[in-house]
């Protein structure tokens, strides 16, 4: 995020003007040239400039009709495909858990009603919101559902009444009958908000792709393009590096960058390790650290990996220096996943949770990885959550450590992420940047409005820490995962203070004098930073690198 000074506000306004109204700017310049020629017939004509501008206008028109408009139509017509519904017991447990962690229940509820006054939220408004939040349906769909018996309808009504009564008791406020003027934020049912981006913007994205490709290759990464040629060809702007990539991803819909030794180099390292076993036995205990866990990196909403390259390159330097110092013979291995649907490209919809987990498993298995560590930023906490809460305990158990930076999935029951990202009218420079260059991108907006299911994406503290079958005494009967969460005190998307407070809560039955590490999540707190600004300065993100390397030490 940029800052909020007046020059930065002016810069973002000019940027929005240029990329949102590019065709209009072309037309005005062309009109000015024609007017200049008409008023000054003796002056040299601007035929070349006029021809270029006409060509640009034609290109913009073709782009809009054949590329951009189909994505607008998809955003307008796609119906959310919800995950399997919860049972009544699961809904009740989820509702009570959400309510228990709402430190200010009035503010919590008003946030989901776009900051409406509590008196404007009545029983029918609550029913509408609860049907979306916990049943993923609406009154109209219920009325059209022939498979819903009268008995089931009566049970559902009773369940809704129970939730409303619990909310009234927590608020100390009784909702009025009927419907009030308040409008709830039903993310996956409301129209998808978008703002136009010109062909010029996607030209910039193509340059961003090229720059990231060159820099990653120069630092030893290998690119594994999506193996589905149809999906690659359907992506705009074109990605020649993916069309002609030497390596192909084992997952059709998921490309990535890999840093680490080839299979031949791994064999050589194993041979060197065997030859040097006797030498290493003479080293001190301080040098007996095992190799680093390989690291999976998930980026956030933005231009892709480019904005994280300094962090990744410095992570490699620090990890390799640590490996050399410890004489383990193992450098770091990294898989940096590309998530194009949230990278300002016109492309296919995102994989659902099940398809993503299958694709991800194929990728890590193809590289022979067993256990691994995860590092994610912002929206990258969504795939991270899917891995950590996977129904397949085998995959979840392999994620031995996790570092989440500015995560959006912790305390996701709070309205801040949904409201800040999709409904807040922009005022400051950072909010304008978020609104135009992220929230209203047609791809990003479609992902959030039709493929983002809060109860599937939320992760609780015990789920962060639980390591299935880990053999320890962690929550849930398994071991305990090593977890660090980095938060920015001035985050305009995440309610960072609430997340920090929640993570610092002690498990039930444990007090501050207890020396046990069970239930402990490491928290890095940057009080003066906004969302994503931790990656701007090495002095800040080096703190994250230290945590990643400490957590990624193999036991």
Coordinates of C-alpha atoms in Angstrom, one line a residue:
X1 CA 0.0 0.0 0.0
X2 CA 1.1 3.5 -0.7
X3 CA 1.0 6.2 2.0
X4 CA -1.7 8.8 2.5
X5 CA 0.1 12.1 1.8
X6 CA -1.4 14.6 -0.6
X7 CA 1.1 13.9 -3.4
X8 CA 0.3 10.2 -3.1
X9 CA -3.4 10.9 -3.3
X10 CA -2.9 13.0 -6.4
X11 CA -0.7 10.3 -7.9
X12 CA -3.4 7.6 -7.4
X13 CA -6.1 9.9 -8.8
X14 CA -4.1 10.5 -12.0
X15 CA -3.3 6.8 -12.3
X16 CA -7.0 5.9 -12.0
X17 CA -7.9 8.6 -14.6
X18 CA -5.3 7.3 -17.0
X19 CA -6.2 3.6 -16.9
X20 CA -9.9 3.9 -16.4
X21 CA -10.6 6.5 -19.0
X22 CA -7.9 5.7 -21.5
X23 CA -10.2 5.6 -24.6
X24 CA -11.7 8.9 -23.6
X25 CA -8.2 10.5 -23.3
X26 CA -7.3 9.1 -26.7
X27 CA -10.5 10.6 -28.1
X28 CA -10.0 14.0 -26.5
X29 CA -6.4 14.2 -27.8
X30 CA -7.6 13.2 -31.3
X31 CA -10.3 15.8 -31.2
X32 CA -7.8 18.4 -30.1
X33 CA -5.5 17.5 -33.1
X34 CA -8.4 17.8 -35.5
X35 CA -9.4 21.1 -34.0
X36 CA -5.9 22.4 -34.3
X37 CA -5.7 21.4 -37.9
X38 CA -9.1 23.1 -38.7
X39 CA -8.1 26.3 -36.9
X40 CA -4.6 26.4 -38.3
X41 CA -4.8 25.1 -41.9
X42 CA -1.3 26.4 -42.7
X43 CA 0.3 24.5 -39.8
X44 CA 1.8 21.1 -40.4
X45 CA -0.8 18.3 -40.1
X46 CA -0.5 15.6 -37.5
X47 CA -1.5 12.7 -39.7
X48 CA 0.8 10.2 -38.0
X49 CA -0.4 11.1 -34.5
X50 CA -4.0 11.0 -35.7
X51 CA -3.5 7.6 -37.3
X52 CA -1.9 6.2 -34.1
X53 CA -4.7 7.5 -32.0
X54 CA -7.4 6.1 -34.3
X55 CA -5.5 2.8 -34.2
X56 CA -5.4 2.8 -30.4
X57 CA -9.2 3.6 -30.2
X58 CA -9.9 0.7 -32.6
X59 CA -7.7 -1.6 -30.5
X60 CA -9.5 -0.5 -27.3
X61 CA -12.9 -1.1 -28.9
X62 CA -11.9 -4.6 -30.1
X63 CA -10.4 -5.4 -26.7
X64 CA -13.6 -4.4 -24.9
X65 CA -15.9 -6.3 -27.2
X66 CA -14.0 -9.5 -27.6
X67 CA -12.0 -9.8 -24.4
X68 CA -13.2 -7.6 -21.6
X69 CA -17.0 -7.8 -22.0
X70 CA -17.1 -11.6 -21.9
X71 CA -15.5 -11.4 -18.4
X72 CA -18.0 -8.7 -17.4
X73 CA -20.8 -11.0 -18.5
X74 CA -19.3 -13.9 -16.5
X75 CA -19.1 -11.7 -13.4
X76 CA -22.7 -10.7 -13.8
X77 CA -24.1 -14.2 -14.6
X78 CA -22.0 -16.6 -12.5
X79 CA -23.9 -18.1 -9.6
X80 CA -21.8 -19.1 -6.5
X81 CA -21.3 -22.9 -6.2
X82 CA -21.3 -23.3 -2.5
X83 CA -19.5 -26.0 -0.6
X84 CA -21.4 -28.8 1.0
X85 CA -23.9 -27.4 3.6
X86 CA -23.2 -27.7 7.3
X87 CA -25.2 -29.8 9.6
X88 CA -27.4 -28.1 12.2
X89 CA -24.9 -29.0 14.9
X90 CA -22.0 -27.6 12.8
X91 CA -23.9 -24.4 12.2
X92 CA -24.8 -23.9 15.8
X93 CA -21.2 -24.5 16.9
X94 CA -19.9 -22.0 14.2
X95 CA -22.5 -19.4 15.2
X96 CA -21.7 -19.6 18.9
X97 CA -18.0 -19.5 18.2
X98 CA -18.4 -16.4 16.0
X99 CA -20.5 -14.7 18.7
X100 CA -18.1 -15.6 21.5
X101 CA -15.2 -13.9 19.7
X102 CA -17.2 -10.7 18.9
X103 CA -15.8 -8.4 21.6
X104 CA -18.2 -5.6 20.6
X105 CA -21.3 -7.4 19.3
X106 CA -23.1 -4.2 18.2
X107 CA -20.1 -3.1 16.1
X108 CA -19.8 -6.6 14.8
X109 CA -23.4 -6.8 13.6
X110 CA -23.5 -3.2 12.3
X111 CA -20.4 -3.9 10.2
X112 CA -22.2 -6.7 8.4
X113 CA -25.0 -4.2 7.7
X114 CA -22.8 -1.5 6.2
X115 CA -22.6 0.4 9.5
X116 CA -26.4 0.9 9.7
X117 CA -27.9 2.0 13.0
X118 CA -28.9 -0.9 15.3
X119 CA -32.5 0.3 15.3
X120 CA -32.6 -0.1 11.5
X121 CA -31.8 -3.8 11.7
X122 CA -35.0 -5.8 12.3
X123 CA -35.9 -9.4 12.4
X124 CA -36.4 -9.9 8.7
X125 CA -33.0 -8.2 8.1
X126 CA -31.4 -10.6 10.5
X127 CA -33.1 -13.6 8.9
X128 CA -31.8 -12.5 5.5
X129 CA -28.3 -12.2 6.8
X130 CA -28.3 -15.4 8.7
X131 CA -29.7 -17.4 5.8
X132 CA -26.7 -16.2 3.7
X133 CA -24.0 -16.5 6.4
X134 CA -24.9 -19.9 7.8
X135 CA -27.2 -21.6 5.3
X136 CA -25.8 -20.0 2.0
X137 CA -29.3 -19.4 0.7
X138 CA -32.0 -16.7 0.6
X139 CA -35.7 -16.5 1.1
X140 CA -36.4 -16.7 -2.6
X141 CA -34.4 -19.9 -3.1
X142 CA -36.0 -21.5 -0.1
X143 CA -39.5 -20.7 -1.5
X144 CA -38.5 -22.3 -4.9
X145 CA -36.9 -25.4 -3.3
X146 CA -39.4 -28.2 -3.8
X147 CA -37.3 -30.7 -1.8
X148 CA -37.7 -28.7 1.4
X149 CA -40.6 -30.3 3.4
X150 CA -42.8 -28.4 5.8
X151 CA -41.1 -30.2 8.7
X152 CA -37.7 -29.0 7.5
X153 CA -39.0 -25.5 7.0
X154 CA -40.3 -25.4 10.5
X155 CA -36.9 -26.7 11.9
X156 CA -35.1 -24.1 9.9
X157 CA -37.4 -21.3 11.2
X158 CA -36.8 -22.5 14.7
X159 CA -33.0 -22.5 14.2
X160 CA -33.1 -19.0 12.9
X161 CA -35.2 -17.8 15.8
X162 CA -32.6 -19.4 18.1
X163 CA -29.8 -17.5 16.5
X164 CA -31.7 -14.2 16.6
X165 CA -32.5 -14.8 20.3
X166 CA -28.8 -15.5 21.1
X167 CA -27.8 -12.3 19.3
X168 CA -30.4 -10.3 21.1
X169 CA -29.2 -11.7 24.5
X170 CA -25.6 -10.8 23.6
X171 CA -26.6 -7.3 22.5
X172 CA -29.1 -6.6 25.2
X173 CA -31.3 -5.3 22.4
X174 CA -34.5 -6.7 20.9
X175 CA -34.9 -6.5 17.2
X176 CA -38.1 -4.9 15.9
X177 CA -40.6 -6.9 13.8
X178 CA -40.6 -6.7 10.0
X179 CA -37.9 -5.3 7.8
X180 CA -35.9 -2.1 8.4
X181 CA -33.9 0.1 6.0
X182 CA -30.6 -1.7 6.8
X183 CA -29.0 -3.7 4.0
X184 CA -26.7 -6.6 4.8
X185 CA -23.4 -7.4 3.1
X186 CA -24.1 -10.8 1.4
X187 CA -20.9 -11.1 -0.5
X188 CA -21.7 -14.0 -2.8
X189 CA -25.2 -12.9 -3.6
X190 CA -24.8 -9.2 -4.3
X191 CA -23.9 -7.8 -7.8
X192 CA -20.1 -8.0 -8.5
X193 CA -18.7 -4.4 -8.5
X194 CA -16.2 -3.6 -11.3
X195 CA -14.4 -0.6 -12.8
X196 CA -13.1 -0.6 -16.3
X197 CA -9.4 -1.2 -17.1
X198 CA -8.2 -0.3 -20.5
X199 CA -6.0 -2.2 -22.9
X200 CA -3.1 0.0 -21.8
X201 CA -3.4 -1.4 -18.3
X202 CA -3.1 -5.0 -19.5
X203 CA -0.1 -3.9 -21.5
X204 CA 1.5 -2.8 -18.2
X205 CA 0.6 -6.3 -16.8
X206 CA 2.4 -7.9 -19.7
X207 CA 5.5 -5.9 -18.9
X208 CA 5.2 -6.9 -15.3
X209 CA 5.0 -10.5 -16.3
X210 CA 8.1 -10.1 -18.4
X211 CA 10.1 -8.3 -15.7
X212 CA 9.2 -11.0 -13.1
X213 CA 10.2 -13.7 -15.5
X214 CA 13.6 -12.2 -16.2
X215 CA 14.3 -11.6 -12.6
X216 CA 13.2 -15.0 -11.4
X217 CA 15.2 -16.8 -14.0
X218 CA 18.3 -14.6 -13.3
X219 CA 18.1 -15.7 -9.6
X220 CA 17.9 -19.5 -10.4
X221 CA 14.1 -20.1 -10.4
X222 CA 12.6 -22.5 -13.0
X223 CA 9.2 -21.8 -14.4
X224 CA 6.6 -24.6 -14.5
X225 CA 3.7 -23.3 -16.7
X226 CA 0.2 -24.6 -16.6
X227 CA -0.1 -27.8 -18.6
X228 CA -3.5 -26.9 -19.9
X229 CA -2.9 -25.2 -23.2
X230 CA -6.5 -24.2 -23.4
X231 CA -6.3 -22.2 -20.1
X232 CA -3.0 -20.7 -21.2
X233 CA -4.4 -19.4 -24.5
X234 CA -7.5 -18.1 -22.7
X235 CA -5.4 -15.8 -20.5
X236 CA -4.9 -12.2 -21.3
X237 CA -2.5 -10.5 -21.6
X238 CA -0.7 -13.3 -23.5
X239 CA 2.0 -15.2 -21.6
X240 CA 4.6 -16.5 -24.1
X241 CA 6.8 -17.7 -21.2
X242 CA 4.0 -20.1 -20.4
X243 CA 3.2 -21.1 -23.9
X244 CA 6.8 -22.1 -24.6
X245 CA 7.9 -23.1 -21.1
X246 CA 10.4 -25.9 -20.9
X247 CA 8.9 -27.3 -17.8
X248 CA 5.2 -28.1 -17.3
X249 CA 3.3 -28.2 -14.1
X250 CA 1.9 -31.6 -13.1
X251 CA -1.3 -29.7 -12.3
X252 CA -3.3 -28.4 -15.3
X253 CA -4.6 -25.2 -13.7
X254 CA -1.8 -24.2 -11.4
X255 CA 1.6 -22.8 -12.6
X256 CA 4.5 -22.0 -10.3
X257 CA 8.2 -21.1 -9.9
X258 CA 10.6 -23.6 -8.4
X259 CA 13.9 -22.8 -6.7
X260 CA 16.2 -25.7 -5.7
X261 CA 18.4 -28.4 -7.0
X262 CA 17.4 -30.6 -10.0
X263 CA 17.0 -34.3 -9.4
X264 CA 20.6 -34.9 -10.5
X265 CA 21.9 -32.2 -8.1
X266 CA 19.8 -33.8 -5.3
X267 CA 21.5 -37.1 -5.9
X268 CA 24.9 -35.4 -5.8
X269 CA 24.0 -33.7 -2.6
X270 CA 22.9 -37.0 -1.0
X271 CA 26.2 -38.6 -2.1
X272 CA 28.2 -35.7 -0.6
X273 CA 26.2 -36.0 2.6
X274 CA 27.0 -39.7 2.8
X275 CA 30.7 -39.1 2.2
X276 CA 30.8 -36.4 4.8
X277 CA 28.9 -38.2 7.6
X278 CA 32.0 -38.9 9.6
X279 CA 33.2 -35.3 9.4
X280 CA 29.9 -33.9 10.5
X281 CA 29.8 -36.2 13.5
X282 CA 32.8 -34.3 14.9
X283 CA 31.0 -30.9 14.7
X284 CA 29.6 -29.3 17.8
X285 CA 25.9 -29.7 18.7
X286 CA 25.2 -26.2 17.6
X287 CA 26.1 -27.2 14.1
X288 CA 23.9 -30.3 14.1
X289 CA 20.8 -28.6 12.7
X290 CA 19.0 -30.5 10.1
X291 CA 18.2 -29.3 6.6
X292 CA 15.6 -26.7 6.0
X293 CA 12.0 -27.7 5.2
X294 CA 11.1 -26.7 1.6
X295 CA 8.9 -23.6 1.5
X296 CA 5.7 -23.0 -0.4
X297 CA 4.9 -19.3 -1.0
X298 CA 1.4 -18.0 -1.8
X299 CA 1.1 -14.3 -2.9
X300 CA -1.7 -12.0 -2.3
X301 CA -4.0 -10.0 -4.6
X302 CA -2.0 -7.8 -6.8
X303 CA 0.3 -8.0 -9.9
X304 CA 1.6 -11.4 -8.9
X305 CA 5.0 -12.3 -7.7
X306 CA 6.9 -9.2 -8.8
X307 CA 6.2 -7.2 -5.6
X308 CA 7.6 -10.1 -3.5
X309 CA 10.8 -10.8 -5.3
X310 CA 13.1 -8.9 -3.0
X311 CA 11.7 -10.8 -0.1
X312 CA 12.1 -14.2 -1.9
X313 CA 15.6 -13.4 -3.0
X314 CA 16.7 -12.3 0.5
X315 CA 15.0 -15.4 1.9
X316 CA 17.2 -17.5 -0.4
X317 CA 20.4 -15.6 0.6
X318 CA 19.6 -16.0 4.3
X319 CA 18.7 -19.7 4.0
X320 CA 21.7 -20.6 1.9
X321 CA 24.0 -18.7 4.3
X322 CA 22.6 -20.6 7.2
X323 CA 23.0 -23.9 5.4
X324 CA 26.6 -23.1 4.6
X325 CA 27.3 -22.0 8.2
X326 CA 25.8 -25.2 9.6
X327 CA 27.5 -27.3 6.9
X328 CA 24.3 -29.2 6.2
X329 CA 24.9 -29.3 2.5
X330 CA 21.3 -28.4 1.8
X331 CA 20.1 -25.0 0.4
X332 CA 16.5 -23.9 0.5
X333 CA 13.9 -25.2 -1.9
X334 CA 10.9 -22.9 -2.8
X335 CA 7.7 -23.3 -4.8
X336 CA 6.1 -19.9 -5.5
X337 CA 2.6 -20.6 -6.7
X338 CA 1.1 -18.3 -9.4
X339 CA -2.6 -17.4 -8.7
X340 CA -3.6 -15.6 -11.9
X341 CA -7.3 -15.1 -11.0
X342 CA -6.2 -12.6 -8.3
X343 CA -3.3 -11.2 -10.3
X344 CA -5.2 -8.7 -12.5
X345 CA -5.3 -11.0 -15.6
X346 CA -8.3 -12.0 -17.6
X347 CA -8.2 -15.7 -17.1
X348 CA -10.2 -18.8 -15.9
X349 CA -12.0 -18.9 -12.6
X350 CA -10.0 -20.1 -9.6
X351 CA -9.9 -23.7 -8.6
X352 CA -12.3 -24.7 -5.9
X353 CA -10.9 -26.1 -2.6
X354 CA -11.0 -29.7 -3.6
X355 CA -9.5 -29.1 -7.0
X356 CA -6.8 -26.8 -5.6
X357 CA -5.8 -29.4 -2.9
X358 CA -5.5 -32.1 -5.6
X359 CA -3.4 -29.8 -7.8
X360 CA -1.2 -28.7 -5.0
X361 CA -0.6 -32.3 -3.8
X362 CA 0.5 -33.3 -7.4
X363 CA 3.0 -30.4 -7.4
X364 CA 4.7 -31.1 -4.1
X365 CA 4.7 -34.9 -4.8
X366 CA 6.3 -34.3 -8.2
X367 CA 9.2 -32.7 -6.5
X368 CA 9.6 -35.4 -4.0
X369 CA 8.7 -33.2 -1.1
X370 CA 7.5 -34.8 2.2
X371 CA 7.0 -32.2 4.9
X372 CA 7.1 -28.5 4.0
X373 CA 6.6 -25.0 5.4
X374 CA 4.1 -22.4 4.1
X375 CA 4.6 -18.7 3.8
X376 CA 1.7 -16.6 2.6
X377 CA 0.6 -13.0 2.3
X378 CA -3.0 -11.6 2.5
X379 CA -5.2 -13.6 0.1
X380 CA -2.5 -16.2 0.1
X381 CA -3.8 -17.2 3.5
X382 CA -6.9 -18.7 1.7
X383 CA -5.0 -21.6 0.0
X384 CA -2.9 -21.8 3.2
X385 CA -6.1 -22.3 5.2
X386 CA -7.3 -24.9 2.7
X387 CA -4.1 -26.9 3.2
X388 CA -4.1 -26.6 7.0
X389 CA -7.7 -27.6 7.3
X390 CA -7.7 -30.3 4.5
X391 CA -10.0 -33.3 5.1
X392 CA -7.0 -35.3 4.1
X393 CA -5.0 -35.3 7.3
X394 CA -2.0 -36.6 5.3
X395 CA -1.6 -33.3 3.5
X396 CA -2.3 -31.1 6.5
X397 CA 0.2 -33.1 8.5
X398 CA 2.9 -32.4 6.0
X399 CA 2.6 -28.6 6.6
X400 CA 4.9 -28.6 9.6
X401 CA 5.2 -24.8 9.8
X402 CA 3.3 -21.7 8.6
X403 CA 4.1 -18.0 8.4
X404 CA 1.1 -15.9 7.6
X405 CA 1.6 -12.2 6.7
X406 CA -1.4 -9.9 6.9
X407 CA -3.7 -12.9 6.8
X408 CA -7.4 -12.3 5.8
X409 CA -8.6 -15.7 7.0
X410 CA -8.1 -15.3 10.8
X411 CA -11.2 -13.8 12.5
X412 CA -12.8 -13.7 9.1
X413 CA -16.2 -13.8 10.8
X414 CA -15.6 -10.1 11.5
X415 CA -17.0 -7.8 8.8
X416 CA -13.7 -5.8 8.2
X417 CA -12.2 -7.8 5.4
X418 CA -15.4 -8.1 3.4
X419 CA -16.5 -4.5 3.9
X420 CA -13.0 -2.9 3.5
X421 CA -12.3 -4.8 0.3
X422 CA -15.7 -4.7 -1.5
X423 CA -18.0 -2.0 -0.1
X424 CA -16.1 0.9 1.6
X425 CA -16.2 4.2 -0.4
X426 CA -12.6 5.2 -0.9
X427 CA -11.3 8.4 0.7
X428 CA -7.5 8.2 1.3
X429 CA -4.8 7.4 -1.2
X430 CA -4.4 3.9 0.1
X431 CA -8.2 3.3 0.0
X432 CA -8.3 4.5 -3.6
X433 CA -5.4 2.2 -4.5
X434 CA -7.3 -0.7 -2.9
X435 CA -10.6 0.2 -4.6
X436 CA -9.4 0.6 -8.1
X437 CA -6.3 -1.4 -8.4
X438 CA -7.6 -4.4 -6.5
X439 CA -11.3 -4.5 -5.4
X440 CA -12.9 -3.6 -8.7
X441 CA -10.7 -5.5 -11.0
X442 CA -13.1 -7.8 -12.9
X443 CA -11.2 -11.0 -12.1
X444 CA -10.5 -10.2 -8.4
X445 CA -14.1 -9.0 -7.9
X446 CA -15.5 -12.2 -9.4
X447 CA -13.2 -14.3 -7.2
X448 CA -14.4 -12.5 -4.1
X449 CA -18.0 -12.2 -5.1
X450 CA -18.6 -15.7 -6.4
X451 CA -15.8 -18.0 -5.2
X452 CA -15.0 -16.7 -1.7
X453 CA -16.9 -18.6 1.0
X454 CA -16.2 -17.2 4.4
X455 CA -17.0 -20.3 6.5
X456 CA -14.7 -22.4 4.2
X457 CA -11.9 -19.9 4.3
X458 CA -11.9 -19.0 8.0
X459 CA -9.3 -20.6 10.2
X460 CA -9.3 -20.7 14.0
X461 CA -6.3 -20.7 16.3
X462 CA -6.6 -24.4 17.1
X463 CA -6.7 -25.3 13.4
X464 CA -3.6 -23.2 12.8
X465 CA -1.7 -25.1 15.4
X466 CA -3.2 -28.6 15.1
X467 CA -0.8 -31.1 13.4
X468 CA -2.8 -34.3 12.7
X469 CA -1.0 -37.4 14.0
X470 CA 2.0 -35.3 15.0
X471 CA 2.6 -37.3 18.2
X472 CA 2.5 -34.3 20.5
X473 CA 0.1 -32.8 22.9
X474 CA -1.3 -30.1 20.7
X475 CA -4.9 -29.1 20.3
X476 CA -7.0 -31.8 18.7
X477 CA -5.0 -34.7 19.8
X478 CA -2.0 -34.4 17.4
X479 CA 1.2 -32.5 17.5
X480 CA 1.6 -28.7 17.3
X481 CA 2.4 -26.8 14.1
X482 CA 5.0 -24.0 14.3
X483 CA 3.1 -20.8 13.4
X484 CA 3.9 -17.1 13.2
X485 CA 1.5 -14.4 12.1
X486 CA 2.7 -11.0 11.0
X487 CA 0.3 -8.1 11.5
X488 CA 0.4 -4.4 10.5
X489 CA -1.1 -2.0 13.1
X490 CA -2.5 0.4 10.5
X491 CA -3.9 -2.3 8.2
X492 CA -6.9 -0.9 6.2
X493 CA -8.2 -4.4 5.3
X494 CA -7.7 -6.6 8.3
X495 CA -8.8 -5.8 11.8
X496 CA -5.2 -6.4 13.0
X497 CA -5.7 -5.4 16.7
X498 CA -8.6 -7.9 17.0
X499 CA -6.6 -10.7 15.3
X500 CA -3.6 -9.9 17.6
X501 CA -5.8 -10.0 20.7
X502 CA -7.3 -13.3 19.6
X503 CA -4.0 -15.0 18.9
X504 CA -2.7 -13.9 22.3
X505 CA -5.6 -15.5 24.1
X506 CA -4.5 -18.5 26.2
X507 CA -6.1 -21.9 25.7
X508 CA -8.9 -22.8 28.1
X509 CA -7.5 -24.0 31.4
X510 CA -4.1 -22.4 30.9
X511 CA -2.9 -19.2 32.7
X512 CA -0.1 -16.8 32.2
X513 CA 2.1 -18.5 34.8
X514 CA 2.0 -21.7 32.9
X515 CA 5.3 -22.3 31.0
X516 CA 3.8 -24.6 28.4
X517 CA 4.1 -23.7 24.7
X518 CA 0.9 -25.4 23.8
X519 CA -1.5 -23.0 22.1
X520 CA 1.2 -20.5 21.3
X521 CA 1.2 -18.6 18.0
X522 CA 4.1 -16.3 17.4
X523 CA 3.0 -12.7 16.5
X524 CA 5.1 -10.1 14.7
X525 CA 3.6 -6.6 15.3
X526 CA 4.4 -3.7 13.1
X527 CA 2.4 -0.8 14.6
X528 CA 3.2 1.9 12.0
X529 CA 2.7 -0.2 8.8
X530 CA -0.3 -0.7 6.6
X531 CA -1.3 -3.8 4.6
X532 CA 1.6 -5.2 2.6
X533 CA 4.0 -2.5 3.6
X534 CA 6.2 -5.0 5.5
X535 CA 7.6 -6.0 2.2
X536 CA 8.8 -2.5 1.3
X537 CA 11.8 -2.4 3.6
X538 CA 14.4 -5.2 4.3
X539 CA 14.6 -4.1 7.9
X540 CA 10.9 -5.1 8.3
X541 CA 10.7 -8.3 6.2
X542 CA 14.0 -9.6 7.5
X543 CA 12.1 -10.2 10.8
X544 CA 9.7 -12.4 8.8
X545 CA 12.6 -14.2 7.2
X546 CA 14.1 -15.0 10.6
X547 CA 10.9 -16.6 11.7
X548 CA 10.5 -18.6 8.4
X549 CA 14.0 -20.0 8.8
X550 CA 13.6 -20.8 12.5
X551 CA 10.2 -22.5 11.9
X552 CA 11.4 -24.4 8.8
X553 CA 14.2 -26.2 10.5
X554 CA 13.5 -29.9 10.2
X555 CA 13.2 -31.7 13.5

